Amino acid sequence: IGGSAMLTGAAAGALGAIAGAGVAAGGMMLGVVVFTVLWALLMMALWFAPALVMLHEVAPLDAMRLSARACFHNLLAFVVLAALLYVLVWVAMIPAGLGMLVLVPVIAGALYAAWKETFSPLLPAPVAASDHTPDDASAQEATGDTTPASPALLPPPSDNTTDDVGTKAAPPAPEPGPSPGPADEPPKP
């Protein structure tokens, strides 16, 4: 958009240098505004999408929609954070880009904190595999509750290796009474 306006302004040089510069500047400003709006919409769609896809297994396009909707609902906070990050990126680039070594983890932490503040109250907690039994549906029908149970957003780990610590049953509790003394111990082989 801006480039074609620049060429039009340059071609309009026959009208006069001032008129051609005005057309070129106006076209460039229109190009900057269109680019900024499209970039902001893209950033809104991508702001929380990776966390929603990875941590709650939301489909990518649905995650982008949820992210954009959350940014629109919190538009002032989004604009303030985006402006602050814009300034911080420029400041971080002053020492030959070495400030980015500090800024990138700060941005990641800010995005995580913003995601947690925005989505953790709205999304149901993951349901453990042991919490869901086939009797849940019959209990739901018996009570007359017709709302579907919330699906588990995070599946249980699919690691097929067994861990001796987690799979062994706890030893039985000792029986009450006097504890056996050293003389009561069986002989060691």
Tab-separated table of C-alpha atoms in Angstrom:
chain	number	residue	atom	x	y	z
A	1	ILE	CA	0.000	0.000	0.000
A	2	GLY	CA	2.722	2.429	0.975
A	3	GLY	CA	5.017	1.473	-1.890
A	4	SER	CA	2.387	2.041	-4.548
A	5	ALA	CA	1.553	5.390	-2.984
A	6	MET	CA	5.252	6.305	-3.045
A	7	LEU	CA	5.414	5.454	-6.749
A	8	THR	CA	2.243	7.447	-7.389
A	9	GLY	CA	3.739	10.399	-5.495
A	10	ALA	CA	6.953	10.141	-7.477
A	11	ALA	CA	4.984	9.988	-10.739
A	12	ALA	CA	2.934	12.978	-9.621
A	13	GLY	CA	6.142	14.994	-9.483
A	14	ALA	CA	4.950	16.688	-12.649
A	15	LEU	CA	2.237	18.336	-10.575
A	16	GLY	CA	4.892	19.786	-8.338
A	17	ALA	CA	7.377	18.590	-5.784
A	18	ILE	CA	5.162	19.528	-2.825
A	19	ALA	CA	2.083	17.729	-4.189
A	20	GLY	CA	4.103	14.595	-5.040
A	21	ALA	CA	5.675	14.534	-1.549
A	22	GLY	CA	2.235	14.935	0.042
A	23	VAL	CA	0.789	12.008	-1.911
A	24	ALA	CA	3.825	9.872	-1.084
A	25	ALA	CA	3.725	10.747	2.637
A	26	GLY	CA	-0.016	10.133	2.842
A	27	GLY	CA	0.365	6.759	1.166
A	28	MET	CA	3.179	5.807	3.487
A	29	MET	CA	1.130	6.783	6.532
A	30	LEU	CA	-1.791	4.705	5.260
A	31	GLY	CA	0.584	1.776	4.728
A	32	VAL	CA	1.978	2.153	8.256
A	33	VAL	CA	-1.528	2.257	9.775
A	34	VAL	CA	-2.711	-0.812	7.825
A	35	PHE	CA	0.463	-2.717	8.704
A	36	THR	CA	0.187	-1.770	12.387
A	37	VAL	CA	-3.446	-2.872	12.625
A	38	LEU	CA	-2.758	-6.199	10.902
A	39	TRP	CA	0.356	-6.779	13.030
A	40	ALA	CA	-1.566	-6.024	16.238
A	41	LEU	CA	-4.310	-8.491	15.248
A	42	LEU	CA	-1.709	-11.151	14.533
A	43	MET	CA	0.031	-10.532	17.854
A	44	MET	CA	-3.307	-10.755	19.679
A	45	ALA	CA	-4.000	-14.099	18.049
A	46	LEU	CA	-0.545	-15.441	18.894
A	47	TRP	CA	-0.168	-13.931	22.388
A	48	PHE	CA	-1.623	-16.814	24.433
A	49	ALA	CA	-2.013	-19.455	21.715
A	50	PRO	CA	1.186	-21.455	22.418
A	51	ALA	CA	0.323	-21.820	26.101
A	52	LEU	CA	-3.242	-22.878	25.301
A	53	VAL	CA	-2.048	-25.451	22.771
A	54	MET	CA	0.704	-26.899	24.938
A	55	LEU	CA	-0.780	-26.719	28.422
A	56	HIS	CA	-4.469	-27.300	27.706
A	57	GLU	CA	-4.386	-29.113	24.348
A	58	VAL	CA	-6.676	-26.626	22.611
A	59	ALA	CA	-6.680	-26.883	18.810
A	60	PRO	CA	-4.346	-24.261	17.260
A	61	LEU	CA	-7.025	-22.231	15.457
A	62	ASP	CA	-9.297	-22.321	18.497
A	63	ALA	CA	-6.345	-21.238	20.644
A	64	MET	CA	-5.726	-18.287	18.325
A	65	ARG	CA	-9.394	-17.293	18.552
A	66	LEU	CA	-9.365	-17.570	22.347
A	67	SER	CA	-6.152	-15.560	22.506
A	68	ALA	CA	-7.531	-12.775	20.316
A	69	ARG	CA	-10.774	-12.710	22.307
A	70	ALA	CA	-8.856	-12.499	25.589
A	71	CYS	CA	-6.741	-9.638	24.247
A	72	PHE	CA	-9.848	-7.752	23.101
A	73	HIS	CA	-11.449	-8.231	26.517
A	74	ASN	CA	-8.265	-6.906	28.168
A	75	LEU	CA	-7.436	-4.364	25.470
A	76	LEU	CA	-5.987	-1.688	27.754
A	77	ALA	CA	-3.659	-4.154	29.491
A	78	PHE	CA	-2.622	-5.591	26.108
A	79	VAL	CA	-1.821	-2.149	24.688
A	80	VAL	CA	0.134	-1.090	27.791
A	81	LEU	CA	2.152	-4.319	27.855
A	82	ALA	CA	2.806	-4.164	24.104
A	83	ALA	CA	3.969	-0.528	24.313
A	84	LEU	CA	6.176	-1.331	27.291
A	85	LEU	CA	7.717	-4.301	25.498
A	86	TYR	CA	8.276	-2.170	22.388
A	87	VAL	CA	10.254	0.380	24.401
A	88	LEU	CA	12.148	-2.331	26.298
A	89	VAL	CA	13.207	-4.028	23.050
A	90	TRP	CA	14.717	-0.754	21.813
A	91	VAL	CA	16.516	-0.247	25.121
A	92	ALA	CA	17.747	-3.857	25.104
A	93	MET	CA	19.193	-3.374	21.611
A	94	ILE	CA	21.391	-0.426	22.694
A	95	PRO	CA	24.275	-2.522	24.092
A	96	ALA	CA	24.778	-4.409	20.795
A	97	GLY	CA	21.704	-6.529	21.471
A	98	LEU	CA	23.092	-8.019	24.684
A	99	GLY	CA	20.118	-6.697	26.634
A	100	MET	CA	18.010	-9.270	24.806
A	101	LEU	CA	19.684	-11.946	26.945
A	102	VAL	CA	17.817	-10.433	29.875
A	103	LEU	CA	14.700	-9.255	28.069
A	104	VAL	CA	13.708	-12.551	26.420
A	105	PRO	CA	13.277	-14.414	29.752
A	106	VAL	CA	11.450	-11.374	31.144
A	107	ILE	CA	9.060	-11.434	28.174
A	108	ALA	CA	8.501	-15.179	28.612
A	109	GLY	CA	7.709	-14.665	32.293
A	110	ALA	CA	5.379	-11.765	31.512
A	111	LEU	CA	3.517	-13.829	28.907
A	112	TYR	CA	3.180	-16.745	31.325
A	113	ALA	CA	1.932	-14.490	34.124
A	114	ALA	CA	-0.539	-12.819	31.764
A	115	TRP	CA	-1.756	-16.203	30.510
A	116	LYS	CA	-2.173	-17.543	34.036
A	117	GLU	CA	-4.023	-14.424	35.186
A	118	THR	CA	-6.298	-14.500	32.148
A	119	PHE	CA	-7.048	-18.179	31.595
A	120	SER	CA	-6.513	-20.123	34.819
A	121	PRO	CA	-9.861	-19.076	36.359
A	122	LEU	CA	-11.702	-19.925	33.113
A	123	LEU	CA	-10.309	-23.324	32.166
A	124	PRO	CA	-11.242	-26.388	34.208
A	125	ALA	CA	-8.470	-28.116	36.060
A	126	PRO	CA	-7.098	-31.285	34.503
A	127	VAL	CA	-8.889	-34.424	35.666
A	128	ALA	CA	-6.674	-37.289	36.757
A	129	ALA	CA	-7.346	-40.679	35.188
A	130	SER	CA	-8.119	-42.231	38.569
A	131	ASP	CA	-10.776	-39.586	39.324
A	132	HIS	CA	-12.967	-40.620	36.363
A	133	THR	CA	-14.885	-43.849	36.773
A	134	PRO	CA	-17.616	-45.373	34.631
A	135	ASP	CA	-20.032	-44.862	37.558
A	136	ASP	CA	-19.786	-41.065	37.077
A	137	ALA	CA	-22.276	-41.165	34.192
A	138	SER	CA	-24.803	-43.294	36.084
A	139	ALA	CA	-24.451	-41.088	39.170
A	140	GLN	CA	-25.042	-38.060	36.987
A	141	GLU	CA	-28.184	-39.611	35.507
A	142	ALA	CA	-29.469	-40.656	38.950
A	143	THR	CA	-29.190	-37.137	40.332
A	144	GLY	CA	-30.816	-35.635	37.243
A	145	ASP	CA	-27.749	-33.556	36.402
A	146	THR	CA	-27.747	-33.163	32.625
A	147	THR	CA	-24.666	-30.973	32.310
A	148	PRO	CA	-21.827	-32.901	30.746
A	149	ALA	CA	-18.765	-33.436	32.855
A	150	SER	CA	-15.866	-31.241	31.850
A	151	PRO	CA	-13.374	-33.156	29.738
A	152	ALA	CA	-9.868	-33.728	30.940
A	153	LEU	CA	-7.724	-31.112	29.280
A	154	LEU	CA	-4.434	-32.769	30.074
A	155	PRO	CA	-4.183	-36.541	29.632
A	156	PRO	CA	-2.278	-38.627	32.123
A	157	PRO	CA	1.359	-39.210	31.233
A	158	SER	CA	1.744	-41.870	28.573
A	159	ASP	CA	5.065	-43.100	29.904
A	160	ASN	CA	4.940	-46.913	29.764
A	161	THR	CA	7.826	-47.379	32.156
A	162	THR	CA	6.887	-48.294	35.686
A	163	ASP	CA	8.330	-46.567	38.657
A	164	ASP	CA	8.898	-48.802	41.675
A	165	VAL	CA	8.342	-45.912	44.059
A	166	GLY	CA	4.934	-44.951	42.680
A	167	THR	CA	3.553	-48.449	42.010
A	168	LYS	CA	4.320	-50.302	45.242
A	169	ALA	CA	1.670	-50.365	47.910
A	170	ALA	CA	2.523	-48.753	51.199
A	171	PRO	CA	3.624	-51.182	53.911
A	172	PRO	CA	0.943	-52.038	56.444
A	173	ALA	CA	0.758	-49.814	59.472
A	174	PRO	CA	2.304	-51.304	62.610
A	175	GLU	CA	-0.098	-52.737	65.110
A	176	PRO	CA	-0.581	-50.783	68.281
A	177	GLY	CA	1.228	-52.064	71.333
A	178	PRO	CA	4.701	-52.084	72.761
A	179	SER	CA	7.465	-51.851	70.201
A	180	PRO	CA	9.689	-54.901	70.005
A	181	GLY	CA	12.970	-54.544	71.848
A	182	PRO	CA	16.378	-55.715	70.676
A	183	ALA	CA	15.931	-59.086	72.350
A	184	ASP	CA	12.674	-59.696	70.464
A	185	GLU	CA	14.300	-59.397	67.049
A	186	PRO	CA	14.655	-62.594	65.028
A	187	PRO	CA	18.225	-63.788	64.443
A	188	LYS	CA	19.838	-62.520	61.257
A	189	PRO	CA	21.020	-65.167	58.778
